[in-house]
Amino acid sequence: MSRRYTYISQSQALVEQAPVDRLFGLKSPATRSLKALFLTTALAFITLLIVSNTAMAAEEVVEKSPQETFDELYLQVENEEVDISTINRLVFYLEQLRKAIPEGDAKRERQYQYYACLAGYGEDFETPEETVPKLIAEAKKNGDKLGAARFYYCLTSARLGESKWSRAVEAATQAVDLAREIEQNDLLAQSLALRCSIESLIGRYANSLADCLEAKAIFEDVMGEEAAETVLFDIGIAYRRVGFYDKALIYFDDALSYAEEDGLTEGKIQVLLQKSYVHHAKEEFEKALELQNEALRLSEDNLIFFDLGSIHEAKAATLNELKRYSDALEELEAAKNQYARYGNKEKMESIELEAGIALNGLEKPELAYEHFETAEQLMKDSGNDRYLVWLYEARAENYRSLGQDKEMAEALDKHKELSKKLNQEKNKQQTLILRYQFDNERQELENKRLQAEQELKNRELESLRKARNWQTIATILGLVLILLLLVFALKQWSLSRKMKRLAMTDSLTGIANRRHIEQYGEGVVKDASEGDNPISVIVFDIDHFKEVNDDYGHEVGDEVLKRLTNFCEMALRQEDKLGRYGGEEFMVVLPNSKREDAYQVAERLRNGVASLQFDAGEESLSLTISLGVAELNRGETMKQMIRRADKALYAAKEEGRNRTNQASA
């Protein structure tokens, strides 16, 4: 489990579980020919043995130790067996893990603290600079090098989030060194990839590229080529920032193919944005704008809003180059709104720069001057020389418009001096990268030679294996058969788990079904009663939905339900839970919410749905919803609260629909 800095998440599993046949290497023609002989004699006996043992095991109650319980829960995230994609699920999982820590078990407590640290969960990790170094010292004192390495990785992520670039590199280096020392290759690859991202941001492009390429090689060796593709994006960024644009496009194209193959829409958006930066740098502004528009369309069509600020900002910069200054200001306003939505203050320096350029282009130099002043202060505070060199050039033009010749000359001198410094550093980094590539290619040739020698030895060993006698082969085949039966049993178990998940999910919309939302609500009610916390529900359905099915068909009706569900999930808070209660009726469980708060949420849903346009073939249609809101009374059950919300819903329908009614206390 790691903070995800690049667009593609790094794998959290220690290794991928290899298929049984590949693990044991039993795919030769001789093996396959012997299977039929052994199968007839052994299948009946082994099947009977497994069934007998299963029946006996079912009668025994095996009590797990606290250590086994914790380890099983801990590995659910390591093996990606638990969904922690929302705040509610993450908090629920961390609480389960915390409660499962065996008493007095410091090592397992550190394992929990590592996950809590990455998630920023709990008061201890609100100030990671104070907490994490103490945990590192404690882990080292107890000889827990893996724990120390993991905490260094978490400290890197925390410093990265606070823009403490140099200190983040220091922590990442400690994580890399410890992971390398204890041969923890998965953590080593993740730490290298994270350090690669940070070094690229601060201009250490050669170091960044070396780290990313090493991470890629380790991922390929430990977890396969798919895992290695997670660093293609960062490699492309390193090449872009150092000025090797054609090389960057090659890696971005590979990353784009990977994102498309795996359906990673957000990854595709970010790659398109990075490619637009390359074409912008090459002064191919129309091409850059085309890619930015495509990224914007994907974001809006798929309701992916996190990257919208960066897309609008990139478009503004391109439109400024195309002298479309009014359009650029509109994009900047949209970018500011998105950054405000996610609390991202780090981007304001470039927003102010582009706003100044646009206003100066619109012959409003006085207003432009104010934005340039703000931008310069922000850039000096962050030490962002790459942006400062652009700013000085833009300021010189602004001073010219203001008739301030002395200040214009000073700005041009600063631009020239800083450009010289950055170009020298860029040339140095390019030289280092070319030298690294040469050494790397020479090493690859040596590796290919060693690989060829190894393949020759392997063929010799294979010839020896084929010469083994019949009894040995028959024994191996017996083991294969047992393993096949075990795999079959595991698949059945996996299928059973999958069916259980499906039983809790509405097949059309993908949200919780009635059974699941009721169970969830009962659990929240129980927790609320113990903690004396408020809880409310919203019950709503679509007005005149039967007419949609009758007039446009059930296919359109299904699409309406899916679109409405997607909108509602985006409009709700992270802690709220949406479920389909039946037909066109839905229910929302709102923990820690009073009736008045729930009413505001319901009104937001009602107004939002009323503004949607649903596709109905050659025409579009608008819909409304009616809603009932109720808050849990003391001593009341979940079902009683739902019944009161239902009554409020039906009252809303009787009063004319498209309204929200609150149930009486």
Coordinates of N, CA and C in Angstrom, one line a residue, residues 177-316:
D177 N 18.4 2.4 0.2 CA 19.6 1.7 0.8 C 19.2 0.6 1.7
L178 N 18.2 0.8 2.6 CA 17.8 -0.3 3.5 C 17.1 -1.4 2.7
A179 N 16.3 -1.1 1.7 CA 15.6 -2.1 0.9 C 16.6 -2.9 0.1
R180 N 17.6 -2.3 -0.4 CA 18.7 -3.0 -1.1 C 19.5 -3.9 -0.2
E181 N 19.8 -3.4 1.0 CA 20.5 -4.2 2.0 C 19.8 -5.5 2.4
I182 N 18.5 -5.4 2.6 CA 17.8 -6.6 3.0 C 17.1 -7.3 1.9
E183 N 17.5 -6.9 0.6 CA 17.0 -7.6 -0.6 C 15.5 -7.6 -0.7
Q184 N 14.8 -6.5 -0.3 CA 13.4 -6.4 -0.4 C 13.1 -5.7 -1.7
N185 N 13.1 -6.5 -2.8 CA 13.1 -6.0 -4.1 C 11.8 -5.2 -4.5
D186 N 10.6 -5.6 -4.0 CA 9.4 -4.9 -4.3 C 9.5 -3.5 -3.7
L187 N 9.9 -3.4 -2.4 CA 10.0 -2.1 -1.8 C 11.1 -1.3 -2.4
L188 N 12.2 -1.9 -2.8 CA 13.3 -1.2 -3.5 C 12.8 -0.6 -4.8
A189 N 12.1 -1.4 -5.6 CA 11.6 -0.8 -6.9 C 10.6 0.3 -6.7
Q190 N 9.7 0.2 -5.7 CA 8.8 1.3 -5.4 C 9.5 2.6 -4.9
S191 N 10.6 2.4 -4.0 CA 11.3 3.5 -3.5 C 12.1 4.2 -4.6
L192 N 12.7 3.4 -5.5 CA 13.4 4.0 -6.7 C 12.5 4.8 -7.6
A193 N 11.3 4.2 -7.8 CA 10.3 4.9 -8.7 C 9.9 6.2 -8.1
L194 N 9.7 6.2 -6.7 CA 9.2 7.4 -6.1 C 10.4 8.5 -6.1
R195 N 11.6 8.0 -5.8 CA 12.7 9.0 -5.9 C 12.9 9.5 -7.3
C196 N 12.7 8.6 -8.3 CA 12.8 9.1 -9.7 C 11.8 10.2 -10.0
S197 N 10.6 10.1 -9.5 CA 9.6 11.2 -9.7 C 10.0 12.5 -9.1
I198 N 10.6 12.4 -7.8 CA 11.0 13.7 -7.1 C 12.2 14.3 -7.8
E199 N 13.2 13.5 -8.1 CA 14.4 14.0 -8.8 C 14.1 14.7 -10.1
S200 N 13.1 14.1 -10.8 CA 12.7 14.8 -12.1 C 12.1 16.1 -11.8
L201 N 11.3 16.3 -10.7 CA 10.7 17.6 -10.4 C 11.8 18.6 -10.1
I202 N 12.9 18.2 -9.5 CA 13.9 19.3 -9.0 C 15.1 19.4 -10.0
G203 N 14.9 18.7 -11.2 CA 15.9 18.9 -12.2 C 17.1 18.0 -12.2
R204 N 17.1 16.9 -11.4 CA 18.2 15.9 -11.4 C 17.8 14.8 -12.4
Y205 N 17.7 15.2 -13.6 CA 17.1 14.3 -14.6 C 17.9 13.0 -14.8
A206 N 19.3 13.1 -14.8 CA 20.1 11.9 -15.0 C 19.9 10.9 -13.9
N207 N 19.9 11.4 -12.6 CA 19.6 10.6 -11.5 C 18.2 10.0 -11.6
S208 N 17.3 10.8 -12.0 CA 15.9 10.4 -12.1 C 15.8 9.2 -13.1
L209 N 16.4 9.4 -14.2 CA 16.3 8.4 -15.3 C 17.0 7.1 -14.8
A210 N 18.1 7.2 -14.2 CA 18.8 6.0 -13.7 C 17.9 5.2 -12.7
D211 N 17.3 6.0 -11.8 CA 16.4 5.3 -10.8 C 15.2 4.7 -11.4
C212 N 14.6 5.4 -12.4 CA 13.4 4.8 -13.1 C 13.7 3.5 -13.9
L213 N 14.9 3.6 -14.6 CA 15.3 2.4 -15.4 C 15.6 1.2 -14.5
E214 N 16.3 1.5 -13.3 CA 16.5 0.4 -12.4 C 15.3 -0.2 -11.8
A215 N 14.3 0.7 -11.5 CA 13.0 0.3 -10.9 C 12.3 -0.6 -12.0
K216 N 12.4 -0.1 -13.2 CA 11.7 -0.9 -14.3 C 12.3 -2.3 -14.4
A217 N 13.7 -2.4 -14.3 CA 14.3 -3.7 -14.4 C 13.9 -4.6 -13.3
I218 N 13.8 -4.0 -12.0 CA 13.5 -4.8 -10.9 C 12.0 -5.3 -11.0
F219 N 11.1 -4.4 -11.4 CA 9.7 -4.8 -11.6 C 9.6 -5.9 -12.6
E220 N 10.3 -5.8 -13.7 CA 10.3 -6.9 -14.7 C 10.8 -8.2 -14.1
D221 N 11.8 -8.2 -13.3 CA 12.4 -9.4 -12.7 C 11.5 -10.0 -11.7
V222 N 10.9 -9.2 -10.8 CA 10.1 -9.6 -9.7 C 8.7 -9.9 -10.0
M223 N 8.1 -8.9 -10.7 CA 6.6 -9.0 -10.9 C 6.2 -9.0 -12.4
G224 N 7.1 -9.1 -13.3 CA 6.7 -9.2 -14.7 C 6.7 -7.9 -15.4
E225 N 6.5 -8.0 -16.8 CA 6.6 -6.8 -17.6 C 5.5 -5.8 -17.3
E226 N 4.3 -6.3 -16.9 CA 3.2 -5.4 -16.7 C 3.5 -4.5 -15.5
A227 N 4.1 -5.0 -14.4 CA 4.5 -4.2 -13.3 C 5.5 -3.1 -13.7
A228 N 6.4 -3.5 -14.6 CA 7.5 -2.6 -15.1 C 6.9 -1.4 -15.8
E229 N 5.8 -1.6 -16.5 CA 5.2 -0.5 -17.2 C 4.7 0.6 -16.4
T230 N 4.7 0.4 -15.0 CA 4.2 1.5 -14.1 C 5.2 2.7 -14.1
V231 N 6.5 2.5 -14.5 CA 7.4 3.6 -14.5 C 7.6 4.2 -15.9
L232 N 7.0 3.7 -16.9 CA 7.1 4.3 -18.2 C 6.8 5.8 -18.2
F233 N 5.8 6.2 -17.5 CA 5.3 7.6 -17.4 C 6.4 8.5 -16.8
D234 N 7.0 8.0 -15.7 CA 8.1 8.9 -15.1 C 9.3 8.9 -16.0
I235 N 9.7 7.9 -16.7 CA 10.8 7.9 -17.6 C 10.5 8.9 -18.7
G236 N 9.3 8.9 -19.3 CA 9.0 9.9 -20.3 C 9.1 11.3 -19.8
I237 N 8.6 11.6 -18.5 CA 8.7 12.9 -18.0 C 10.2 13.3 -17.8
A238 N 11.0 12.4 -17.4 CA 12.4 12.8 -17.2 C 13.0 13.2 -18.6
Y239 N 12.8 12.4 -19.6 CA 13.3 12.8 -20.9 C 12.7 14.1 -21.4
R240 N 11.4 14.3 -21.1 CA 10.8 15.6 -21.6 C 11.4 16.8 -20.9
R241 N 11.6 16.7 -19.6 CA 12.2 17.9 -18.9 C 13.6 18.2 -19.3
V242 N 14.4 17.1 -19.7 CA 15.8 17.4 -20.0 C 15.9 17.8 -21.5
G243 N 14.8 17.7 -22.3 CA 14.8 18.2 -23.7 C 14.9 17.1 -24.7
F244 N 14.9 15.8 -24.3 CA 14.9 14.7 -25.3 C 13.5 14.4 -25.7
Y245 N 12.9 15.3 -26.5 CA 11.4 15.2 -26.7 C 11.0 13.9 -27.5
D246 N 11.8 13.6 -28.5 CA 11.4 12.4 -29.3 C 11.5 11.1 -28.4
K247 N 12.5 11.0 -27.6 CA 12.6 9.9 -26.7 C 11.4 9.9 -25.7
A248 N 11.1 11.1 -25.2 CA 9.9 11.2 -24.3 C 8.7 10.7 -24.9
L249 N 8.4 11.0 -26.2 CA 7.2 10.6 -26.9 C 7.1 9.1 -27.0
I250 N 8.3 8.5 -27.2 CA 8.3 7.0 -27.3 C 7.8 6.4 -26.1
Y251 N 8.3 6.9 -24.9 CA 7.8 6.3 -23.6 C 6.4 6.7 -23.3
F252 N 6.0 7.9 -23.7 CA 4.6 8.3 -23.5 C 3.6 7.4 -24.4
D253 N 4.0 7.1 -25.6 CA 3.2 6.3 -26.4 C 3.1 4.9 -25.9
D254 N 4.2 4.3 -25.3 CA 4.1 3.0 -24.6 C 3.2 3.1 -23.4
A255 N 3.3 4.1 -22.6 CA 2.4 4.3 -21.5 C 1.0 4.4 -21.9
L256 N 0.7 5.1 -23.0 CA -0.6 5.3 -23.5 C -1.2 4.0 -23.9
S257 N -0.4 3.1 -24.6 CA -0.9 1.8 -25.0 C -1.2 1.0 -23.8
Y258 N -0.4 1.0 -22.8 CA -0.6 0.3 -21.6 C -1.9 0.8 -20.9
A259 N -2.1 2.1 -20.8 CA -3.4 2.6 -20.2 C -4.6 2.2 -21.0
E260 N -4.5 2.2 -22.3 CA -5.7 1.8 -23.1 C -6.0 0.3 -23.0
E261 N -5.0 -0.5 -23.0 CA -5.2 -1.9 -22.9 C -5.8 -2.3 -21.5
D262 N -5.4 -1.6 -20.5 CA -5.9 -1.9 -19.1 C -7.1 -1.1 -18.7
G263 N -7.6 -0.3 -19.7 CA -8.8 0.6 -19.3 C -8.5 1.6 -18.3
L264 N -7.3 2.1 -18.2 CA -6.9 3.1 -17.2 C -7.2 4.5 -17.8
T265 N -8.4 5.0 -17.7 CA -8.8 6.2 -18.3 C -8.0 7.4 -17.7
E266 N -7.9 7.4 -16.4 CA -7.2 8.5 -15.8 C -5.7 8.5 -16.3
G267 N -5.1 7.3 -16.4 CA -3.8 7.2 -16.9 C -3.7 7.8 -18.3
K268 N -4.6 7.5 -19.2 CA -4.7 8.0 -20.5 C -4.7 9.5 -20.6
I269 N -5.5 10.1 -19.7 CA -5.7 11.5 -19.6 C -4.3 12.2 -19.3
Q270 N -3.6 11.6 -18.3 CA -2.3 12.2 -17.9 C -1.3 12.0 -18.9
V271 N -1.3 10.9 -19.7 CA -0.3 10.8 -20.7 C -0.6 11.8 -21.9
L272 N -1.9 11.9 -22.2 CA -2.2 12.9 -23.2 C -1.7 14.3 -22.8
L273 N -1.9 14.6 -21.5 CA -1.4 15.9 -21.0 C 0.1 16.1 -21.1
Q274 N 0.8 15.0 -20.8 CA 2.3 15.1 -20.9 C 2.7 15.2 -22.3
K275 N 2.0 14.5 -23.2 CA 2.4 14.6 -24.7 C 2.1 16.1 -25.2
S276 N 1.1 16.7 -24.6 CA 0.8 18.1 -25.0 C 1.9 19.0 -24.6
Y277 N 2.5 18.7 -23.4 CA 3.7 19.5 -22.9 C 4.8 19.4 -23.9
V278 N 5.1 18.2 -24.4 CA 6.2 18.0 -25.4 C 5.9 18.8 -26.6
H279 N 4.7 18.8 -27.2 CA 4.4 19.5 -28.4 C 4.5 21.0 -28.2
H280 N 4.1 21.4 -26.9 CA 4.2 22.8 -26.6 C 5.6 23.3 -26.6
A281 N 6.5 22.5 -26.0 CA 7.9 22.8 -25.9 C 8.5 22.9 -27.3
K282 N 8.0 22.0 -28.2 CA 8.5 22.0 -29.6 C 7.8 23.1 -30.5
E283 N 7.0 24.0 -29.8 CA 6.2 25.1 -30.4 C 5.2 24.6 -31.5
E284 N 4.7 23.4 -31.3 CA 3.7 22.8 -32.1 C 2.4 23.0 -31.3
F285 N 1.9 24.3 -31.3 CA 0.9 24.6 -30.3 C -0.5 24.1 -30.7
E286 N -0.8 24.0 -32.0 CA -2.1 23.4 -32.5 C -2.2 22.0 -32.1
K287 N -1.1 21.2 -32.2 CA -1.1 19.8 -31.8 C -1.2 19.7 -30.3
A288 N -0.6 20.6 -29.6 CA -0.7 20.5 -28.1 C -2.1 20.8 -27.7
L289 N -2.8 21.8 -28.3 CA -4.2 22.1 -28.0 C -5.1 21.0 -28.3
E290 N -4.8 20.3 -29.4 CA -5.7 19.1 -29.8 C -5.6 18.0 -28.7
L291 N -4.4 17.7 -28.2 CA -4.2 16.7 -27.2 C -4.9 17.2 -25.9
Q292 N -4.8 18.5 -25.6 CA -5.4 19.0 -24.3 C -6.9 18.9 -24.4
N293 N -7.5 19.2 -25.6 CA -8.9 19.1 -25.7 C -9.4 17.6 -25.6
E294 N -8.6 16.7 -26.1 CA -8.9 15.3 -26.0 C -8.9 14.8 -24.6
A295 N -7.9 15.3 -23.8 CA -7.8 15.0 -22.4 C -9.0 15.6 -21.6
L296 N -9.4 16.8 -22.0 CA -10.5 17.4 -21.3 C -11.8 16.7 -21.6
R297 N -12.0 16.2 -22.9 CA -13.2 15.5 -23.2 C -13.3 14.2 -22.4
L298 N -12.1 13.5 -22.3 CA -12.1 12.2 -21.6 C -12.4 12.4 -20.1
S299 N -11.9 13.5 -19.5 CA -12.2 13.8 -18.1 C -13.6 14.1 -17.9
E300 N -14.2 14.9 -18.7 CA -15.6 15.2 -18.5 C -16.6 14.1 -18.8
D301 N -16.3 13.3 -19.9 CA -17.1 12.2 -20.3 C -17.1 11.1 -19.2
N302 N -16.0 10.9 -18.5 CA -15.9 9.9 -17.5 C -15.9 10.4 -16.1
L303 N -16.3 11.7 -15.9 CA -16.5 12.3 -14.6 C -15.2 12.1 -13.8
I304 N -14.1 12.3 -14.4 CA -12.8 12.3 -13.7 C -12.3 13.7 -13.6
F305 N -12.5 14.3 -12.4 CA -12.3 15.7 -12.2 C -10.9 16.1 -11.6
F306 N -10.2 15.2 -11.1 CA -9.0 15.5 -10.3 C -7.9 16.2 -11.2
D307 N -7.8 15.8 -12.5 CA -6.8 16.4 -13.4 C -7.3 17.6 -14.2
L308 N -8.6 18.0 -14.0 CA -9.2 19.0 -14.8 C -8.4 20.3 -14.6
G309 N -8.0 20.6 -13.4 CA -7.2 21.9 -13.2 C -6.0 22.0 -14.1
S310 N -5.2 20.9 -14.1 CA -4.0 20.8 -14.9 C -4.3 21.0 -16.4
I311 N -5.4 20.4 -16.8 CA -5.7 20.4 -18.2 C -6.1 21.9 -18.6
H312 N -7.0 22.5 -17.8 CA -7.3 23.9 -18.1 C -6.1 24.8 -18.1
E313 N -5.2 24.6 -17.1 CA -4.0 25.4 -17.0 C -3.1 25.2 -18.3
A314 N -3.0 24.0 -18.7 CA -2.2 23.7 -19.9 C -2.8 24.3 -21.1
K315 N -4.1 24.3 -21.2 CA -4.8 24.9 -22.4 C -4.5 26.4 -22.3
A316 N -4.6 27.0 -21.2 CA -4.4 28.5 -21.0 C -3.0 28.8 -21.6

